[in-house]
Structures are given as C-alpha cells and as structure tokens.
XYZ file of C-alpha atoms in Angstrom:
458
model
C 249.735 128.505 -11.878
C 250.115 132.435 -11.597
C 252.306 133.171 -8.529
C 250.039 135.595 -5.886
C 252.240 138.109 -4.136
C 250.824 139.906 -0.904
C 251.038 143.282 -0.997
C 250.131 146.613 0.884
C 248.338 148.901 -0.393
C 247.222 152.539 1.053
C 243.482 153.068 0.948
C 243.746 156.774 0.568
C 246.283 157.334 -2.417
C 247.379 153.828 -3.978
C 250.702 154.312 -2.559
C 252.288 150.486 -2.756
C 254.800 148.920 -0.348
C 256.087 145.207 0.723
C 255.105 145.366 4.347
C 252.596 147.299 6.659
C 253.335 150.671 7.679
C 251.186 152.938 10.139
C 251.638 156.193 8.260
C 251.617 156.156 4.501
C 254.642 157.986 3.346
C 253.057 159.340 0.515
C 249.689 161.098 1.909
C 251.189 161.125 5.370
C 247.714 159.317 6.310
C 247.554 156.943 9.599
C 246.225 153.686 9.458
C 245.193 153.327 6.015
C 247.541 150.540 5.176
C 245.468 147.128 3.658
C 247.228 143.773 2.520
C 245.799 142.612 -0.305
C 246.622 139.157 -2.535
C 246.440 139.724 -6.227
C 247.688 137.604 -9.566
C 250.477 138.965 -11.216
C 252.438 137.951 -14.373
C 249.477 137.253 -17.241
C 246.850 139.275 -16.355
C 248.471 142.485 -17.954
C 249.513 140.766 -20.679
C 246.000 139.637 -21.522
C 244.530 142.851 -20.939
C 247.103 144.107 -23.645
C 245.987 141.192 -25.794
C 242.437 141.639 -25.547
C 242.697 145.014 -26.646
C 243.381 144.170 -30.676
C 246.731 145.615 -30.706
C 248.522 143.316 -32.320
C 251.074 145.209 -34.381
C 254.287 145.367 -31.945
C 256.717 147.017 -34.509
C 256.808 151.120 -34.121
C 255.408 153.047 -37.018
C 256.101 155.971 -38.375
C 254.405 159.175 -37.732
C 253.676 159.980 -41.544
C 252.141 156.410 -41.532
C 249.521 156.831 -39.027
C 246.127 157.055 -40.326
C 243.277 159.377 -38.177
C 240.401 158.422 -38.426
C 236.673 160.050 -36.877
C 238.143 163.181 -36.279
C 235.111 165.092 -35.632
C 234.046 165.154 -32.159
C 230.371 163.689 -30.962
C 228.550 166.467 -29.722
C 226.686 165.140 -26.607
C 223.302 167.900 -27.276
C 224.084 169.368 -23.813
C 225.880 172.722 -24.263
C 227.584 173.054 -21.236
C 229.400 169.624 -21.135
C 230.449 170.058 -24.965
C 232.487 172.995 -23.535
C 234.065 171.493 -20.810
C 234.911 168.620 -23.028
C 236.651 170.916 -25.483
C 234.046 170.511 -28.315
C 232.425 167.316 -27.858
C 233.565 163.772 -27.310
C 236.276 162.301 -28.439
C 235.865 158.693 -30.354
C 238.396 156.065 -27.954
C 238.267 158.707 -25.089
C 238.332 157.336 -21.357
C 236.007 160.361 -19.562
C 236.221 159.558 -15.401
C 233.146 161.759 -13.960
C 233.698 162.261 -9.925
C 231.508 164.061 -7.464
C 229.895 163.619 -3.993
C 226.701 161.272 -3.525
C 223.497 162.196 -5.063
C 224.938 165.465 -7.048
C 223.659 164.032 -9.832
C 226.297 162.149 -12.111
C 224.159 159.707 -13.016
C 221.392 161.617 -13.866
C 223.717 163.705 -15.933
C 225.238 160.423 -17.628
C 221.531 159.213 -18.265
C 220.989 162.760 -20.068
C 223.917 162.235 -22.294
C 223.091 158.542 -23.122
C 219.154 160.174 -23.846
C 220.866 163.072 -26.214
C 223.187 160.339 -28.038
C 220.729 158.087 -28.509
C 218.100 160.211 -31.227
C 221.725 161.154 -33.079
C 222.165 157.648 -34.392
C 224.410 156.009 -31.678
C 224.711 152.706 -30.031
C 224.630 153.639 -26.575
C 225.491 151.054 -23.404
C 224.123 151.663 -19.947
C 226.206 149.556 -17.342
C 224.869 149.933 -13.990
C 226.483 148.162 -11.381
C 224.488 149.869 -8.565
C 220.861 150.093 -9.414
C 218.390 147.501 -10.447
C 217.095 147.868 -14.086
C 213.658 148.992 -12.875
C 215.783 151.744 -10.887
C 216.921 152.971 -13.918
C 213.924 152.956 -15.339
C 212.303 155.288 -12.886
C 214.955 157.636 -13.164
C 214.467 157.467 -17.178
C 210.906 158.222 -17.011
C 211.723 161.485 -15.428
C 214.360 162.343 -17.382
C 212.262 161.896 -20.952
C 211.726 160.143 -23.946
C 215.113 157.622 -25.085
C 215.489 156.155 -28.603
C 215.628 152.368 -28.988
C 219.801 152.490 -29.402
C 220.116 153.010 -25.888
C 221.140 149.582 -24.375
C 220.727 148.894 -20.435
C 222.731 146.633 -18.729
C 223.064 145.474 -14.501
C 226.813 144.015 -14.033
C 229.890 144.231 -12.239
C 232.014 141.484 -13.912
C 234.147 142.891 -16.385
C 234.948 139.765 -18.005
C 230.946 139.761 -18.529
C 231.487 143.447 -19.240
C 234.021 142.781 -21.916
C 232.174 140.136 -23.912
C 228.881 142.430 -23.874
C 231.123 145.513 -25.561
C 232.486 143.360 -28.048
C 229.267 141.713 -29.149
C 227.507 144.918 -29.461
C 230.062 146.976 -30.627
C 228.396 150.423 -29.011
C 229.929 154.059 -29.939
C 229.467 155.397 -26.359
C 229.746 153.490 -22.791
C 228.643 154.448 -20.024
C 229.863 152.589 -16.435
C 228.380 153.443 -13.355
C 230.594 153.231 -11.299
C 234.046 151.968 -11.502
C 234.172 150.959 -7.264
C 231.764 148.259 -7.927
C 233.571 146.676 -11.216
C 235.369 143.121 -10.544
C 238.357 141.431 -11.936
C 238.369 137.719 -11.910
C 241.825 137.928 -11.685
C 242.307 139.648 -8.713
C 241.613 138.338 -5.550
C 240.981 141.662 -3.623
C 237.300 142.868 -2.995
C 235.258 145.309 -5.432
C 236.067 148.848 -4.957
C 239.729 148.261 -3.678
C 242.962 149.647 -4.770
C 243.825 146.709 -6.842
C 240.444 146.279 -8.748
C 239.626 149.504 -9.016
C 243.181 150.005 -10.894
C 242.952 146.580 -12.774
C 239.220 147.317 -14.044
C 240.346 151.015 -15.028
C 243.409 149.213 -16.792
C 240.595 146.968 -18.879
C 238.372 149.578 -19.614
C 241.174 151.687 -21.035
C 242.348 148.992 -23.882
C 238.941 148.171 -24.791
C 238.344 152.208 -25.395
C 241.412 152.896 -27.446
C 241.370 149.268 -29.318
C 237.778 149.484 -29.820
C 237.649 152.982 -30.456
C 234.992 153.425 -28.345
C 234.030 156.282 -25.913
C 233.746 154.753 -22.677
C 232.410 157.228 -19.103
C 233.467 156.155 -16.032
C 231.490 157.092 -12.433
C 234.214 157.487 -9.430
C 233.278 158.107 -6.050
C 235.082 160.759 -3.945
C 236.323 160.902 -0.558
C 235.777 163.146 2.298
C 238.341 164.824 1.043
C 236.822 165.877 -2.288
C 239.193 163.705 -4.402
C 238.360 160.254 -6.344
C 238.623 157.296 -4.408
C 241.233 154.804 -5.307
C 244.633 154.846 -6.383
C 246.280 158.350 -7.479
C 247.031 156.546 -11.280
C 243.524 156.081 -11.744
C 243.634 160.168 -12.594
C 246.450 159.783 -14.752
C 245.446 156.472 -17.010
C 241.803 158.164 -17.961
C 242.457 161.098 -20.927
C 239.614 163.699 -19.014
C 238.969 163.910 -15.196
C 235.440 165.974 -14.650
C 234.380 166.923 -11.276
C 230.566 167.482 -10.057
C 230.854 170.278 -7.452
C 227.776 172.118 -5.373
C 225.917 171.075 -2.853
C 223.490 168.799 -3.592
C 220.621 169.886 -1.183
C 220.740 173.535 -3.589
C 219.928 173.598 -7.183
C 223.133 174.659 -9.107
C 225.452 172.131 -10.092
C 228.717 173.127 -11.634
C 231.078 170.841 -13.810
C 234.659 171.349 -13.667
C 237.215 169.832 -15.796
C 240.519 169.395 -13.721
C 242.242 167.317 -16.601
C 241.730 167.121 -20.434
C 244.132 166.303 -23.176
C 241.758 167.448 -25.770
C 240.939 170.469 -24.704
C 241.509 173.590 -21.297
C 241.259 172.194 -18.141
C 239.899 175.224 -17.186
C 236.604 175.305 -18.388
C 233.603 174.866 -15.687
C 229.571 173.824 -16.910
C 226.685 175.129 -15.244
C 223.983 173.258 -14.506
C 220.293 173.622 -12.190
C 218.684 170.270 -10.685
C 214.897 170.221 -11.486
C 212.160 167.508 -11.631
C 212.979 166.676 -15.091
C 216.786 166.480 -14.200
C 219.638 169.380 -15.035
C 219.049 171.995 -17.042
C 221.649 173.969 -18.457
C 222.353 177.748 -17.041
C 223.468 179.854 -20.105
C 224.426 183.035 -18.255
C 225.905 182.012 -15.260
C 226.899 185.846 -14.587
C 223.474 186.807 -14.229
C 222.711 183.652 -12.049
C 225.498 184.530 -9.569
C 224.271 188.275 -9.467
C 220.799 187.116 -8.693
C 220.044 188.793 -5.080
C 222.645 191.347 -4.895
C 221.870 194.155 -2.707
C 221.837 197.604 -3.513
C 223.503 200.631 -1.676
C 225.178 198.172 1.037
C 228.319 198.286 2.170
C 231.114 195.713 1.847
C 229.432 194.229 -1.782
C 231.928 194.581 -4.701
C 231.504 192.797 -8.240
C 234.450 191.244 -9.649
C 235.100 189.534 -12.684
C 236.690 185.992 -13.180
C 237.850 183.984 -15.999
C 237.066 179.924 -15.984
C 238.848 179.211 -18.859
C 238.097 181.068 -21.964
C 234.570 182.137 -19.821
C 233.976 185.215 -17.997
C 232.184 185.027 -14.967
C 230.767 188.012 -12.739
C 230.537 187.137 -9.011
C 229.742 188.865 -5.917
C 232.425 189.486 -3.261
C 230.574 190.015 0.044
C 232.834 191.563 2.862
C 232.149 192.584 6.723
C 234.838 193.712 9.530
C 233.589 195.193 12.577
C 235.517 195.419 15.959
C 235.995 192.383 17.795
C 235.151 192.017 21.295
C 237.930 189.459 22.265
C 241.633 189.860 21.878
C 242.090 187.727 18.733
C 240.103 188.946 15.749
C 238.480 186.102 14.002
C 239.185 185.668 10.196
C 236.970 183.712 7.810
C 236.645 183.065 4.357
C 234.288 180.849 2.394
C 234.856 180.265 -1.417
C 238.860 181.413 -1.501
C 241.870 180.885 0.345
C 241.936 182.545 3.715
C 245.503 182.982 3.603
C 245.179 185.260 0.914
C 242.803 187.169 3.214
C 244.981 187.625 5.729
C 247.565 188.893 3.240
C 245.569 191.475 1.351
C 244.087 192.307 4.690
C 247.887 192.914 6.031
C 248.724 195.041 2.371
C 245.256 197.458 3.560
C 247.159 197.686 6.959
C 250.803 198.532 5.889
C 249.979 200.415 2.842
C 246.794 202.437 3.602
C 246.906 202.468 7.593
C 244.077 201.118 8.125
C 243.805 199.987 11.615
C 242.070 196.251 11.391
C 244.075 194.396 13.748
C 241.405 194.935 15.845
C 238.862 193.623 13.557
C 236.662 190.533 12.878
C 236.703 190.132 8.618
C 234.744 187.577 7.018
C 234.903 187.091 3.189
C 231.998 185.503 0.905
C 231.643 184.521 -2.483
C 228.511 184.692 -3.314
C 226.944 181.526 -5.414
C 228.976 179.027 -3.792
C 232.041 178.907 -6.361
C 235.622 178.105 -4.907
C 238.211 180.591 -6.914
C 241.915 181.358 -6.331
C 242.407 183.571 -9.251
C 244.688 186.514 -8.488
C 242.148 188.683 -10.309
C 240.000 188.885 -7.439
C 242.536 190.657 -5.279
C 241.299 194.127 -6.291
C 237.980 193.233 -5.419
C 238.540 191.737 -2.186
C 240.625 195.141 -1.138
C 237.956 197.334 -2.004
C 235.120 195.174 -0.171
C 236.923 194.729 3.016
C 237.692 198.476 3.401
C 234.263 199.332 1.697
C 233.033 197.459 5.106
C 235.322 198.807 7.161
C 234.979 202.498 6.242
C 230.589 201.769 6.048
C 230.710 203.159 2.779
C 228.801 201.515 -0.238
C 230.354 200.790 -3.604
C 228.687 201.941 -7.048
C 226.467 198.926 -7.980
C 227.064 199.671 -11.320
C 231.027 198.962 -11.019
C 232.870 196.012 -11.794
C 236.606 195.456 -10.670
C 239.127 192.495 -11.223
C 243.062 193.105 -10.726
C 245.739 191.296 -8.880
C 247.518 192.864 -5.666
C 251.204 192.739 -4.910
C 252.846 193.042 -1.328
C 253.584 196.680 -2.324
C 250.224 197.647 -2.978
C 251.029 197.629 -6.667
C 247.683 196.767 -8.686
C 249.364 194.185 -11.456
C 248.131 193.094 -14.525
C 245.449 190.518 -15.327
C 244.837 188.237 -18.587
C 241.881 188.489 -20.948
C 240.974 191.874 -19.728
C 239.024 192.625 -22.987
C 236.285 189.448 -22.540
C 235.890 190.841 -18.786
C 235.104 194.218 -19.645
C 232.951 193.130 -22.397
C 230.808 190.379 -20.039
C 230.637 193.400 -17.570
C 229.104 195.874 -20.432
C 226.506 193.106 -21.603
C 225.067 192.725 -18.180
C 224.530 196.467 -17.814
C 227.539 197.597 -15.940
C 229.185 200.938 -17.110
C 232.340 201.343 -14.357
C 235.082 199.277 -14.889
C 238.126 199.593 -12.431
C 241.142 197.766 -13.472
C 244.955 197.340 -13.730
C 246.227 200.802 -15.375
C 248.508 198.694 -17.376
C 245.787 197.136 -19.184
C 244.344 199.893 -20.359
C 246.665 200.485 -23.317
C 245.459 197.017 -24.782
C 241.801 197.457 -23.833
C 241.361 201.031 -25.975
C 242.046 199.086 -29.393
C 239.734 196.109 -28.510
C 236.818 197.893 -26.824
C 235.323 199.713 -29.972
C 231.090 199.428 -29.951
C 231.355 200.156 -26.021
C 231.636 203.727 -25.620
C 229.027 203.697 -22.417
C 231.797 201.796 -20.432
C 233.925 203.879 -18.526
C 237.325 202.502 -18.250
C 239.549 203.835 -14.240
C 242.716 202.334 -14.347
C 244.674 201.950 -11.195
C 248.404 201.935 -10.308
C 247.834 200.742 -6.466
C 245.254 200.077 -4.003
C 245.667 203.706 -2.746
C 244.007 204.800 -6.080
C 241.252 202.296 -6.181
C 240.146 202.867 -2.466
C 239.759 206.546 -3.043
C 237.133 205.343 -5.436
C 234.617 204.033 -2.713
C-alpha cells in the first residue's frame, strides 16, 4: 500500500509547505493554505509508463526522426496567427479566460473546422451535459461526423477513451473538473490540477495528439491552480475582454512554437465568434474629429501593427490634491510623462486632474505609446486639437528625448493603409525609413528629437 503524505498547498499560487502557514511566502496572500492528502510513490511512475515511452536510453540527436512536421490549420486565421501558424501535433495548449468570455465557444468552433478536414476530434466536457453542448453546437453551425462528444470527469476513463479512439485533437473543458483516483483531494484542488495536467501531458507527447485544456482564472486574471501548470504546457492563451462587450482579444503569453506577443481579435455574434480582420479600423471607429486630447498612435503586438486612439482629459482641479487616472496603460508611466512635461516644457500641471484612456479596451505597456500620450496630454492642456490625419509613435526618456522604437516601417505602412498622411516619429528612425518607404510618397514623415519638437506641432 502506498504511503499517504499530508501536505499544505497555497490555493492561490500552489506553494507547498510541510506545515500550515498564515501567509504564503510565494504570493504573500493570507489564509490560502489548505491541507491535502495525496498518494505518493507509484502515481508518477505509472503516468510516465502510460505515455508509451519505453525507451530509457539516451538518443543521439541525428537519430531522432521528425514526423508530422506540418502544422494543422484550424481554419480560424486569428487563432492560427496566435499559435504561430497552426496547431503543432503532440502539443498541450492551455486556454484561460473569465467566465462567459467565449472559451468553450471558440474551441467548439475549432472542432467544427477541424471536423471537416478529416481529423478525428474528441470533445470532453466536465461542466456541461450532452444536451447543453448540442444546443450550443446548433447555434455555431453544422458539424461533420468525425466529432465525438464525451461527458466525463474521471481521468482514468478519459485516458482509456483517448487510447481507444486515437483522435488527432482532444478538448478538455475544463481541467478544474477533472480528477484522478490516485489523488484523494477534491477536483479543482492544487494536487488534482497538477496531476491531471501531468497525465494529459504524457498522453499528448506519447500518442502525438494535440490537447486543448480550458482553465478557470482567479479574480486577479491568472489561471487558477498551481503556477507549475503554465510551465508544463506548451502554449498558454488568454481570452481577454469584457463579456458584456462584443469584442474579444486572444493573447498568447507563452508559445514554444511561435511568438509570445501575437494577438487575435474576435467579435461575439449570435452564431459564435467572428474574426476581426482589421483591428485598427475597429479601434478607431467612432473617433471624434477636431477634438483636443485625441491622438492616434501605433503599437506592435508581435508582428501585427495596430492603431489605437489615445484620449486625454486635463483640467484645473478643485481640490488640493489633483487626481490622476489611467485606463488601458500603466498609471505610473502616466505620472512619469506628466513630470517630463512639467520639467522640460514648463507646463504647470501640478494643480490639474489628468485622465488618460486607450479606446477599444486594450491593455498596453509598450514604450512606443509614450509620445502619443505626451501629445494627447499637452493637446488637452492647451485645448488645441491634433491633426486628424496624423499618426504618432516613439519612446520618451526622462530628459525629454524621443528614442527609437522597433519596426517603424510596419507602423507607417499600417497608418498609410488607413488613410493617414502625416507621421510623427523619432528622428533616429528616419534614416532607415527613407529606404523602405518606396511607394508611399503621400506619407509625410516628421522626425522629432525631443518632446519640445513634438509639442510645437500642436
């Protein structure tokens, strides 16, 4: 009989301890430790053997044969972009997001597209009944017969079904509902999530099957369960956005087979999630004309340039302590840029309230937005509108200098495609752009070396 150990786990970050602690030394949260009894010894060995990896001797690199090199296209362009070009066979993909954001709908649409490509798909749900899945599937559209549905939470039964049916793609919805009989704790606990993911990982690698797992998130927006969960999987995707709004953003925060900064934009409609092929046009929809404090900047998400409107509102405060607020960007960065305006340009903003908002619901921390934020704040402070056909990007230093940013040519070309004809950018980027901007003679490039040069354009 295997020995039972009593271990205390932090429910917030998964930190282990041999005794109960009031405050977790990992995440500093209070009263998050719970006692769990788990089986030790044979469970891990059994999981490694079950993957089918019978070879225990080291293998020379030149002897390793690569099979199924081509990625599997999901048929959803925005998802393929985030994944780096499609699904890699044998990978384990974690999809996290708030309740009701559309995780299950997105994966069901992936199953729909793959079912018509001749792939055997297995959709395993631990949260919904077969009838509920059927109702949602009817809303999405027609499915091929290669899609099979299973409602099960026992991982032993799930493993047997996967080995018996040999599917190409498996969807687990969700990992918090699965449980292993080798672990005595309740489903959704730290031990169950970790052991369940470890078993699915061995199945994915041993059987060369792609497995999508849906993960719940905490109130802080991170995937619930131990932090090791994100380290074990190959790809981590976060579904962001307000569930009461129409638009969703799929962001790749970890990807062993592609870029980790790519995003995909979707719109929730009655038939499911629809791809937004031109996010810049959506971000600029409803932009006011001739209004002060409104500036269009260009940011880079992986290899995709996206135009976003920066809105600023500055006015005289009626209280002794002015209020500063930022939506979509870092408040500390806003305070730093306002301090640069006060020190280098002499703008007296110490008695003014300042509000900065990134329209569209994006959360951006790229330094290339600095120059746009500075011009939006100065525009609102002076109550002078910026040219509606002007695009701005550049990083601002503490000395008031405007520093270079990456991939300026892609930013300028995206602006020209949407009808902008003036671009304010760092002066050091002009030398590289002059050789790459052939065919865009209608775009006027204005290089600025300091914040003062940019504010003089308002």
